[in-house]
């Protein structure tokens, strides 16, 4: 399916790895809160004050029974913090407006699912975001999950609506942490990788991105990375500043791989860039490399060979092959071994 | 190298100008006769091997300690074996064991270093016992660290905590009052063989380094090896898996050493296991999604602890039972502790949430240790106030 972008005051990214779901039947609609956003379901921006009031109202009048310790009024930070834990809801930044499709369930519409799935969803969304944004200078990492709802449909799909903040990857020592706020719906088909992601973010630095990407590109052109075995970061988590752009580019390609491999039970983090097989920089950057991914729940370290072609502003091309792990649990059907070469362009 | 240097600076302030020798090992050679002494002298005189003899091979009956750089490991091993010399390899990361010794030495009335067993590769398992004395088998707290060797922030946090306990006793009312009523036992390196291996061969090694007959791969996941729903779901029977549970419960001598010690003591009230990464504070059960009988209370304590932790730098931890927060896992330490009468059992997954993961940069050690300490204190204080 071709992904497409909405033109709107807020950036919205969509991709459907499976055919876009049809409008769900009324019986499958997640229960709406009585005070969901009024007015037509458009992208007409709601005045900030009204949005704030709505958010507070939504938090206070949830359909869920009050958990132990939940206070009547939001009150001071202390109480809100306690409540946030109860409902997996830390209190969204007040200017952030949840999109109309975001479910406001406090209890799932289906059978109770473990909280781990919420992190699955958030991480898949961030990997997808990084891949789609295609900007090695503006990679995001998951910061805090603010609110989440999860439910399972009759077709055994797990729907996760998750609101979270992301931080930019920054070199150590940088105190400033610019945050983007995101809301995503992630749909897992049981046991199958490459979840459908619909993500919507505010605060991604649109203007600077292009410039920074170009600077990164120029830096990379001058780089003569060691072909062969490398360790970036090294075993103490240290990345030489001159090699940082190389790692950023490797991470960009890895984001695609990690999203593509994520299932409802398997998720991934990038551990280390461990070898550079090929590096060409005349015109586009042609980068063939190996990374180690940490596969969560099996705890395996998976080497993946990735080949990407990148030029600032142009679509990212990436293909990969991951090694089948020796100790792979038999429940995981996703065959990451063998020759799974997935070619994809960014548009 | 920053991590190692910072770590070194943290814990061995007295050693000046000495670079930490990472990847190096200390060979202890038992010289049995004059012939062996002269063979050893051959080794001493070999310039290219760059060995560092801490005790010179002159006296019979006294073992000789040699610091061997990682580059020379192979030739030295070959030499010793071919000459038939009797040797053993002591703990590579000398700094941790020497620091433990140093803490015990600096605060003899409060701290002592206790050997509770040996690892598969014959390394000692050392625990620091903090006790204000009076009476045996006082109610106790067990702090476990480094069971998964690649989670370096765990061992580092434990060592910082050890220093913190002895420094703050008598000054911080919380620590002082905890130690008035309870003993604290701290195991900073629950998996010494794995820890050495992460320094010498594979930074991402997780398991023990045990060899079991018939197994094609090395190592058992020590946190699937405890006798709590052993070999249930959430562990693997494949020896090559990172979550291999082992041939039977307590097959790993590292696990058995802790089990035996705790059971013999008989009066532990609190058990905390430090891991990384994910920023989570969790309680039983791991092996089932059924609610533990004390889940509500443990949840309350965990939330308080997470809040205390966050108060320092805003680091957010999620709280919940292990099974519902991460995944089902059988044979875990926390479940075993809980089912053996240790009500206040918790697992920490320390920083970060995946950006650096296991390779957490050195400049995050102290902030992590400091905030974790606030969480630990909350738990220990609660245990102190709710002895049963």
XYZ file of C-alpha atoms in Angstrom:
735
model
C 0.000 0.000 0.000
C 1.264 3.439 -0.723
C 1.556 5.535 2.364
C 0.208 9.043 2.171
C 0.343 12.257 4.105
C -2.446 14.521 5.202
C -1.849 18.189 4.701
C -2.926 19.736 7.915
C -1.900 22.167 10.551
C -0.387 19.208 12.354
C 1.788 16.743 10.554
C 0.301 13.373 10.259
C 1.966 10.279 8.943
C 0.205 7.164 7.958
C 1.269 3.848 6.670
C -0.689 0.747 6.267
C 1.399 -2.331 6.015
C -1.819 -4.240 5.526
C -4.749 -2.819 3.563
C -6.210 0.117 5.456
C -8.946 -1.153 7.738
C -12.461 -0.325 6.698
C -14.495 1.819 8.993
C -15.058 -0.435 11.950
C -18.625 -1.576 12.485
C -20.492 0.206 15.219
C -20.255 -2.766 17.543
C -16.506 -2.725 17.301
C -16.129 0.949 17.993
C -14.240 1.593 21.156
C -16.549 3.131 23.702
C -16.483 6.875 23.447
C -16.267 9.001 26.509
C -19.333 11.186 27.003
C -17.156 14.272 26.791
C -15.204 13.469 23.665
C -14.336 16.378 21.472
C -17.426 18.257 20.330
C -18.116 19.479 16.871
C -17.406 17.978 13.505
C -14.580 15.531 13.188
C -12.345 17.742 11.186
C -8.981 19.153 11.698
C -10.369 22.437 12.835
C -8.040 23.373 15.621
C -9.673 23.613 18.997
C -8.783 26.622 21.051
C -6.030 25.745 23.516
C -8.086 26.639 26.565
C -10.947 24.456 25.468
C -8.546 21.628 24.743
C -7.087 21.977 28.209
C -10.517 21.875 29.793
C -11.440 18.871 27.741
C -8.321 17.023 28.719
C -8.919 17.688 32.371
C -12.522 16.644 32.014
C -11.553 13.476 30.209
C -9.092 12.582 32.902
C -11.580 13.147 35.676
C -14.659 11.483 34.270
C -13.201 8.268 32.974
C -15.493 5.297 32.633
C -13.149 3.236 34.748
C -13.982 2.922 38.408
C -11.778 5.060 40.578
C -8.703 3.093 41.508
C -7.457 3.064 45.038
C -5.819 6.342 45.861
C -7.254 8.249 42.927
C -8.048 11.703 44.168
C -11.117 13.739 43.382
C -9.347 16.784 42.029
C -6.173 16.898 39.965
C -4.657 19.045 42.681
C -0.935 19.390 43.051
C 1.689 17.436 41.159
C 1.982 14.822 43.837
C -1.562 13.553 43.541
C -1.562 13.705 39.771
C 1.549 11.576 39.776
C -0.084 8.929 41.964
C -3.152 8.914 39.784
C -1.096 8.750 36.655
C 0.397 5.494 37.723
C -3.022 4.066 38.450
C -4.343 4.819 35.016
C -1.083 4.686 33.082
C -1.687 8.324 32.478
C 0.944 10.787 33.592
C -0.911 13.876 32.580
C -0.390 14.999 29.050
C 1.288 18.285 28.287
C -1.672 20.618 28.222
C -1.240 22.029 24.722
C -1.154 18.645 23.127
C -4.413 17.808 21.490
C -5.168 14.164 21.002
C -6.416 13.418 17.521
C -10.110 12.624 17.191
C -9.533 8.962 16.480
C -7.567 8.426 19.717
C -9.411 6.078 21.978
C -10.054 7.357 25.454
C -10.633 4.019 27.004
C -9.394 3.555 30.466
C -10.392 -0.041 30.389
C -9.948 -1.994 27.209
C -12.962 -2.959 25.204
C -11.824 -6.534 25.024
C -10.064 -8.978 27.297
C -7.513 -7.451 29.632
C -4.105 -7.363 28.033
C -0.777 -7.062 29.787
C 0.812 -3.634 29.981
C 3.830 -4.822 28.075
C 1.870 -4.429 24.859
C 1.732 -0.703 25.450
C 5.480 -0.467 25.291
C 5.462 -2.682 22.217
C 3.176 -0.235 20.543
C 5.057 2.874 21.552
C 8.399 1.505 20.446
C 7.063 0.240 17.122
C 5.603 3.680 16.541
C 8.919 5.410 17.258
C 10.878 3.099 14.963
C 8.324 3.684 12.266
C 8.426 7.424 12.836
C 12.193 7.526 12.476
C 12.099 5.458 9.349
C 9.380 7.539 7.733
C 10.908 10.849 8.683
C 14.062 9.618 7.012
C 16.241 12.125 8.800
C 19.400 10.841 10.481
C 19.934 14.189 12.178
C 16.520 14.118 13.795
C 16.140 10.611 15.141
C 13.737 10.303 18.028
C 13.810 8.011 20.985
C 10.901 7.058 23.190
C 10.765 9.210 26.292
C 7.612 8.794 28.347
C 4.379 6.975 27.621
C 1.615 9.229 28.855
C -1.560 7.427 28.078
C -2.471 4.208 26.438
C -5.431 2.043 25.642
C -5.401 -1.391 24.222
C -8.091 -3.683 22.964
C -8.420 -6.789 20.914
C -10.753 -7.159 18.000
C -12.706 -10.211 16.933
C -10.055 -10.921 14.304
C -7.425 -11.182 17.029
C -5.836 -7.888 16.146
C -4.437 -5.938 19.042
C -5.059 -2.234 18.788
C -2.863 0.000 20.857
C -3.509 3.699 21.129
C -0.586 5.320 22.825
C 0.336 8.918 23.546
C 3.956 9.586 24.338
C 6.802 12.015 24.126
C 9.985 11.493 22.236
C 13.398 13.026 22.643
C 15.964 13.700 20.040
C 19.071 11.548 20.046
C 21.667 13.909 21.369
C 25.324 13.483 22.136
C 26.129 13.110 25.788
C 26.452 16.218 27.850
C 23.680 18.042 26.108
C 21.285 19.091 28.811
C 18.527 20.404 26.618
C 15.957 17.791 25.723
C 13.618 18.956 23.018
C 10.500 16.897 23.126
C 8.006 15.986 20.496
C 4.546 14.831 21.474
C 2.971 11.999 19.601
C -0.191 9.983 19.475
C -0.159 6.701 17.625
C -2.403 3.811 16.856
C -0.513 0.598 16.362
C -2.255 -2.511 15.120
C -0.665 -5.875 15.718
C -1.852 -8.956 13.940
C -1.120 -11.759 16.331
C 2.311 -13.217 15.756
C 2.917 -11.226 12.589
C 5.573 -8.556 12.309
C 5.394 -5.098 10.737
C 2.452 -3.606 12.649
C 0.319 -0.970 10.998
C 1.163 2.419 12.450
C -0.775 5.631 12.309
C 1.208 8.344 14.034
C 0.680 11.987 14.593
C 3.294 14.254 16.190
C 3.850 17.846 17.170
C 7.149 19.482 17.783
C 9.274 17.725 15.216
C 11.738 20.309 14.013
C 10.687 20.624 10.416
C 12.761 23.567 9.271
C 16.098 22.706 10.786
C 15.928 19.122 9.765
C 16.814 19.648 6.148
C 19.766 21.855 7.008
C 21.056 19.473 9.626
C 20.675 16.526 7.329
C 22.722 18.315 4.747
C 25.426 19.129 7.278
C 25.441 15.522 8.351
C 25.760 14.476 4.740
C 28.757 16.747 4.210
C 30.373 15.399 7.340
C 29.815 11.846 6.165
C 31.345 12.548 2.792
C 34.575 13.516 4.500
C 34.572 10.529 6.756
C 36.783 7.598 6.091
C 35.243 4.965 8.311
C 37.169 1.811 8.981
C 35.996 -0.980 6.805
C 35.662 -4.088 8.843
C 34.960 -4.553 12.503
C 33.979 -1.508 14.523
C 32.265 -1.034 17.869
C 30.031 1.979 17.917
C 29.229 2.757 20.654
C 32.128 1.065 22.377
C 31.532 -1.240 25.306
C 31.336 1.698 27.651
C 28.631 3.420 25.649
C 31.034 5.927 24.173
C 30.702 7.241 20.623
C 33.511 9.315 19.185
C 31.944 12.630 18.084
C 33.490 12.339 14.639
C 31.806 8.988 14.154
C 28.453 10.075 15.486
C 26.931 10.842 12.062
C 27.882 7.369 10.918
C 26.012 5.915 13.843
C 23.019 8.168 13.171
C 22.804 6.896 9.618
C 23.165 3.302 10.771
C 20.393 3.918 13.297
C 18.130 5.292 10.611
C 18.422 2.125 8.558
C 18.026 0.044 11.717
C 14.753 1.809 12.501
C 13.237 0.332 9.397
C 14.464 -3.113 10.318
C 13.233 -2.860 13.877
C 9.792 -1.709 12.861
C 9.592 -4.396 10.203
C 10.416 -7.105 12.712
C 8.275 -5.942 15.630
C 5.375 -8.210 16.627
C 3.000 -8.141 19.546
C 5.613 -9.980 21.619
C 8.949 -9.122 20.033
C 10.461 -5.675 20.017
C 13.927 -4.390 19.311
C 16.543 -1.919 20.345
C 19.710 -1.040 18.532
C 22.754 -2.080 20.530
C 25.796 -1.515 18.416
C 27.175 -0.974 14.951
C 29.671 -3.776 14.589
C 30.981 -3.750 11.060
C 31.165 -1.678 7.926
C 31.180 -3.721 4.754
C 30.939 -0.956 2.231
C 30.993 2.799 2.222
C 30.575 4.930 -0.875
C 30.013 8.648 -0.864
C 30.037 9.961 -4.386
C 26.603 11.482 -4.695
C 24.347 9.304 -2.617
C 25.737 7.578 0.432
C 25.835 3.850 -0.096
C 26.278 2.139 3.245
C 26.484 -1.602 3.844
C 26.885 -2.529 7.488
C 26.037 -4.852 10.346
C 24.337 -3.984 13.601
C 23.467 -5.940 16.717
C 19.837 -5.705 17.747
C 18.547 -6.646 21.172
C 15.393 -8.718 20.837
C 13.236 -8.197 23.856
C 11.566 -11.133 25.559
C 13.895 -13.678 24.000
C 16.862 -11.558 25.113
C 18.745 -12.582 22.025
C 21.294 -10.412 20.300
C 20.539 -10.510 16.598
C 23.097 -9.487 13.996
C 21.526 -7.782 10.989
C 23.178 -6.888 7.761
C 21.716 -3.696 6.365
C 22.273 -1.957 3.079
C 20.998 1.549 2.640
C 21.256 4.350 0.155
C 20.653 7.858 1.395
C 20.766 11.413 0.221
C 19.279 14.328 2.168
C 15.736 14.971 1.065
C 15.597 11.938 -1.196
C 13.743 8.738 -0.399
C 15.661 6.298 1.763
C 16.324 2.917 0.238
C 16.997 0.056 2.594
C 17.209 -3.699 2.527
C 18.335 -6.111 5.167
C 18.923 -9.636 6.282
C 19.017 -10.710 9.921
C 20.656 -13.840 11.178
C 18.436 -16.530 12.543
C 19.278 -16.906 16.195
C 20.449 -20.287 17.441
C 18.269 -20.201 20.467
C 15.169 -18.785 18.862
C 12.091 -19.840 20.758
C 9.861 -21.997 18.643
C 6.759 -19.909 19.290
C 8.112 -17.121 17.139
C 7.023 -17.769 13.617
C 8.665 -14.765 12.051
C 11.436 -16.135 9.940
C 14.171 -13.631 10.212
C 16.685 -16.129 8.976
C 17.319 -17.046 5.405
C 17.164 -14.568 2.627
C 14.478 -12.111 3.532
C 15.504 -9.118 1.526
C 12.981 -6.370 1.810
C 13.428 -3.554 -0.594
C 11.621 -0.411 0.182
C 11.622 3.169 -0.820
C 10.451 5.960 1.380
C 7.751 7.244 -0.879
C 37.538 3.878 28.588
C 35.564 6.586 30.337
C 33.248 4.153 32.080
C 36.094 2.145 33.516
C 38.052 5.183 34.590
C 35.023 6.778 36.197
C 34.102 3.564 37.888
C 37.651 3.243 39.071
C 37.598 6.804 40.329
C 34.382 6.081 42.173
C 35.477 3.085 44.005
C 39.208 3.139 44.362
C 40.125 6.686 45.212
C 43.278 5.580 46.947
C 44.912 4.098 43.919
C 46.568 6.900 42.066
C 47.924 7.009 38.582
C 47.023 3.420 37.895
C 45.095 2.644 34.813
C 42.466 0.026 35.096
C 43.595 -3.073 33.257
C 40.603 -4.172 31.356
C 40.708 -7.604 29.826
C 43.575 -8.562 32.116
C 43.464 -11.536 34.381
C 45.319 -12.584 37.469
C 46.763 -16.050 37.440
C 47.509 -17.605 40.783
C 50.251 -20.174 40.377
C 50.951 -22.731 43.072
C 54.615 -23.450 42.994
C 55.245 -26.924 44.308
C 58.981 -27.413 43.906
C 62.224 -25.722 42.914
C 61.874 -26.972 39.383
C 58.642 -25.097 39.018
C 60.220 -21.963 40.392
C 62.782 -21.954 37.636
C 60.115 -22.576 35.027
C 58.248 -19.611 36.373
C 61.342 -17.505 36.211
C 61.390 -18.206 32.501
C 58.047 -16.551 32.360
C 59.250 -13.616 34.426
C 62.104 -13.001 32.106
C 60.057 -13.030 28.945
C 59.972 -9.383 27.981
C 57.475 -9.616 25.228
C 54.776 -11.028 27.475
C 54.731 -7.958 29.695
C 53.735 -9.711 32.848
C 53.345 -8.155 36.204
C 54.381 -10.359 39.077
C 52.817 -9.251 42.290
C 54.638 -11.723 44.372
C 57.933 -12.923 43.068
C 58.309 -16.623 42.418
C 60.959 -17.215 45.033
C 59.384 -18.925 47.975
C 57.971 -22.396 47.991
C 54.572 -22.835 49.492
C 53.380 -19.346 48.716
C 51.258 -18.906 45.618
C 52.447 -16.439 43.043
C 50.081 -13.887 41.605
C 50.696 -12.684 38.076
C 48.791 -9.989 36.293
C 48.547 -11.026 32.673
C 47.449 -8.563 30.033
C 44.703 -9.698 27.700
C 47.113 -9.840 24.793
C 49.297 -12.302 26.643
C 46.550 -14.557 27.956
C 46.935 -17.131 25.230
C 50.709 -17.610 25.334
C 50.785 -17.634 29.123
C 48.024 -20.227 29.364
C 49.780 -22.380 26.817
C 53.055 -22.059 28.675
C 51.608 -22.911 32.068
C 49.760 -25.913 30.733
C 52.645 -27.259 28.736
C 54.937 -26.977 31.734
C 52.431 -28.709 33.946
C 52.213 -25.827 36.405
C 49.278 -25.689 38.780
C 47.360 -22.461 38.430
C 43.934 -20.905 38.772
C 42.484 -17.744 37.387
C 41.243 -15.293 39.953
C 38.519 -12.709 39.423
C 39.425 -10.463 36.559
C 37.790 -7.374 37.745
C 40.025 -6.997 40.708
C 38.674 -3.593 41.482
C 35.331 -4.849 42.678
C 36.670 -7.485 45.017
C 39.448 -5.271 46.289
C 37.018 -2.453 46.849
C 34.761 -4.752 48.823
C 37.736 -5.679 50.908
C 38.605 -2.046 51.331
C 35.096 -1.130 52.497
C 35.183 -3.944 55.012
C 38.595 -2.792 56.131
C 37.591 0.852 56.478
C 34.438 0.093 58.431
C 35.181 -3.074 60.359
C 32.399 -2.524 62.892
C 29.799 -2.258 60.207
C 30.883 -4.170 57.123
C 32.454 -7.516 56.430
C 33.178 -9.422 53.251
C 31.680 -12.889 53.301
C 32.373 -15.682 50.856
C 29.193 -17.565 50.064
C 30.474 -19.918 47.396
C 32.364 -20.227 44.126
C 31.393 -19.815 40.512
C 31.541 -22.485 37.819
C 35.008 -21.310 36.798
C 36.032 -21.348 40.412
C 35.870 -17.667 41.199
C 34.840 -16.655 44.698
C 31.356 -15.270 45.303
C 31.642 -12.417 47.761
C 28.889 -10.674 49.635
C 29.199 -7.566 51.761
C 27.395 -7.867 55.048
C 26.381 -4.661 56.777
C 25.413 -5.230 60.364
C 25.428 -3.298 63.590
C 25.813 -6.621 65.324
C 23.939 -7.771 68.358
C 22.109 -11.003 67.921
C 22.388 -13.509 65.163
C 20.051 -13.919 62.229
C 18.620 -10.442 62.578
C 15.923 -9.696 60.006
C 17.791 -9.091 56.799
C 17.712 -7.533 53.362
C 19.335 -9.109 50.301
C 20.508 -6.842 47.471
C 21.388 -8.830 44.358
C 23.278 -7.391 41.406
C 25.016 -8.477 38.231
C 23.161 -11.735 37.747
C 23.107 -10.917 34.034
C 26.659 -10.021 33.279
C 26.108 -7.568 30.411
C 23.999 -5.287 32.583
C 27.018 -3.374 33.813
C 25.023 -0.570 35.434
C 23.798 -3.174 37.931
C 27.214 -4.103 39.344
C 28.267 -0.452 39.248
C 25.181 0.671 41.147
C 25.756 -2.029 43.730
C 29.299 -0.875 44.385
C 28.277 2.750 44.699
C 25.521 1.663 47.075
C 27.979 -0.274 49.211
C 30.095 2.835 49.726
C 26.985 4.882 50.329
C 25.748 2.614 53.096
C 28.946 2.768 55.067
C 29.433 6.486 54.488
C 25.920 7.422 55.480
C 25.548 5.220 58.516
C 25.407 7.458 61.520
C 24.634 10.491 59.373
C 21.507 9.633 57.428
C 18.683 8.800 59.854
C 17.065 6.449 57.334
C 20.123 4.238 56.843
C 20.966 4.361 60.495
C 17.522 3.269 61.596
C 17.384 0.525 58.989
C 20.674 -0.881 60.203
C 19.629 -0.641 63.811
C 16.947 -3.204 63.143
C 18.128 -5.159 60.120
C 21.218 -6.462 58.376
C 21.918 -5.768 54.730
C 23.634 -8.303 52.484
C 24.888 -7.030 49.143
C 26.040 -9.306 46.315
C 27.469 -6.994 43.654
C 28.544 -9.682 41.178
C 26.145 -12.596 41.259
C 27.612 -13.957 38.017
C 31.388 -13.494 38.168
C 32.261 -15.752 35.231
C 29.862 -13.940 32.966
C 31.175 -10.623 34.160
C 34.732 -11.534 33.322
C 33.600 -12.789 29.949
C 31.969 -9.464 29.156
C 35.338 -7.848 29.721
C 37.480 -10.324 27.843
C 35.428 -11.790 25.028
C 31.878 -10.653 24.533
C 30.448 -7.485 25.983
C 26.914 -8.755 25.462
C 27.194 -12.062 27.310
C 24.250 -12.611 29.645
C 24.366 -16.100 31.098
C 26.727 -18.066 33.297
C 29.660 -19.844 31.687
C 28.758 -23.329 32.740
C 29.232 -26.459 30.670
C 26.617 -29.155 31.107
C 27.054 -32.619 29.669
C 25.295 -33.067 26.384
C 24.854 -29.371 25.862
C 26.115 -27.835 22.665
C 26.303 -24.346 24.041
C 27.734 -22.691 27.118
C 25.839 -21.013 29.887
C 22.503 -20.951 31.637
C 20.322 -17.924 32.260
C 20.796 -17.590 36.018
C 17.493 -15.757 36.303
C 15.552 -18.735 34.938
C 17.333 -21.256 37.113
C 15.651 -20.690 40.473
C 13.199 -23.137 41.934
C 10.042 -21.175 41.257
C 7.944 -22.783 38.573
C 11.215 -23.963 37.113
C 11.021 -24.712 33.371
C 7.555 -23.248 33.150
C 6.665 -20.884 30.321
C 8.955 -17.957 29.696
C 12.197 -19.895 29.676
C 13.819 -22.117 27.109
C 15.045 -25.705 27.164
C 17.428 -24.922 24.330
C 20.955 -24.636 25.759
C 21.856 -22.089 23.093
C 19.060 -19.729 24.091
C 19.716 -16.617 26.137
C 16.917 -17.708 28.463
C 17.953 -21.336 28.829
C 16.769 -22.494 32.229
C 19.408 -25.142 32.715
C 19.149 -28.921 33.216
C 17.432 -28.529 36.592
C 16.656 -25.915 39.199
C 19.738 -24.620 41.021
C 21.986 -26.377 38.521
C 24.039 -23.186 38.506
C 26.393 -23.059 41.428
C 26.063 -19.272 41.464
C 22.340 -19.590 42.101
C 22.709 -22.444 44.538
C 25.184 -20.459 46.624
C 22.660 -17.703 47.183
C 19.804 -20.116 47.797
C 21.768 -22.057 50.392
C 22.914 -18.947 52.175
C 19.472 -17.377 52.362
C 17.782 -20.587 53.444
C 20.335 -21.269 56.112
C 20.014 -17.748 57.437
C 16.273 -18.149 57.547
C 15.329 -14.592 58.387
C 15.326 -12.535 55.217
C 12.444 -10.115 54.869
C 13.383 -8.262 51.735
C 15.014 -9.236 48.418
C 15.885 -6.823 45.603
C 17.379 -7.884 42.278
C 19.032 -5.200 40.111
C 18.955 -5.520 36.332
C 18.995 -3.310 33.287
C 17.495 -1.940 31.178
C 13.952 -0.517 30.891
C 13.350 1.626 33.974
C 10.890 -0.629 35.706
C 10.200 -1.501 39.314
C 8.408 -4.790 39.574
C 7.191 -7.408 42.030
C 6.007 -11.041 41.778
C 4.867 -12.939 39.952
C 6.929 -13.432 36.864
C 5.865 -16.991 36.167
C 2.131 -16.320 36.118
C -0.254 -13.452 35.550
C -2.204 -14.437 38.643
C -2.042 -11.784 41.297
C 0.310 -12.474 44.180
C -1.389 -12.455 47.598
C 0.547 -9.341 48.626
C 0.390 -7.642 45.244
C -1.595 -4.665 46.452
C 0.833 -3.919 49.226
C 3.868 -4.506 47.023
C 2.381 -2.278 44.375
C 1.944 0.489 46.894
C 5.525 0.171 48.108
C 6.853 0.037 44.568
C 5.005 3.169 43.624
C 6.368 4.998 46.586
C 9.854 3.844 45.723
C 9.458 4.878 42.079
C 8.272 8.250 43.154
C 11.271 8.695 45.431
C 13.537 7.626 42.627
C 11.970 10.104 40.214
C 12.324 12.923 42.698
C 16.036 13.238 41.993
C 16.253 13.718 38.229
C 12.770 13.026 36.977
C 13.638 9.529 35.792
C 10.386 7.685 35.312
C 9.964 4.065 36.220
C 6.886 2.038 35.481
C 5.561 -0.191 38.213
C 3.749 -3.492 38.085
C 4.054 -7.217 38.416
C 6.821 -8.745 36.338
C 4.521 -10.839 34.207
C 2.186 -8.040 33.278
C 4.878 -5.389 32.843
C 7.444 -7.245 30.783
C 6.710 -10.873 30.069
C 6.199 -14.217 31.675
C 9.407 -15.678 33.050
C 9.771 -18.827 35.100
C 12.545 -19.692 37.523
C 13.259 -16.093 38.462
C 15.022 -14.951 41.624
C 12.268 -12.630 42.813
C 9.573 -15.295 42.551
C 11.753 -17.753 44.433
C 12.414 -15.242 47.187
C 8.727 -14.401 47.491
C 7.696 -18.036 47.641
C 10.285 -18.676 50.305
C 8.799 -16.278 52.758
C 10.520 -13.075 51.674
C 7.535 -10.838 51.241
C 9.219 -7.633 50.056
C 10.705 -8.933 46.835
C 11.332 -6.591 43.943
C 13.133 -6.440 40.628
C 14.591 -3.204 39.306
C 15.321 -2.681 35.648
C 17.645 0.312 35.767
C 18.425 2.927 33.088
C 17.834 3.483 30.284
C 14.814 2.669 28.135
C 16.716 1.338 25.144
C 18.688 4.162 23.628
C 22.007 2.930 24.998
C 20.553 -0.108 26.715
C 23.292 -2.299 28.100
C 25.973 0.106 26.871
C 25.022 2.885 29.253
C 27.607 5.682 29.171
C 29.848 6.225 32.151
C 28.432 9.645 32.966
C 25.131 8.021 33.867
C 26.503 5.678 36.512
C 26.426 8.050 39.430
C 23.065 9.662 38.588
C 21.577 6.192 38.216
C 23.072 4.942 41.455
C 21.925 8.036 43.344
C 18.343 7.868 42.226
C 18.173 4.104 42.671
C 19.402 4.545 46.204
C 16.350 6.653 46.995
C 14.124 3.880 45.715
C 16.023 1.228 47.648
C 15.836 3.210 50.846
C 12.080 3.538 50.492
C 11.733 -0.202 50.184
C 14.093 -0.953 53.046
C 12.419 1.544 55.321
C 9.071 0.027 54.577
C 10.385 -3.433 55.356
C 11.872 -2.136 58.582
C 8.502 -0.714 59.593
C 6.557 -3.795 58.626
C 8.562 -6.684 59.972
C 6.619 -9.863 60.204
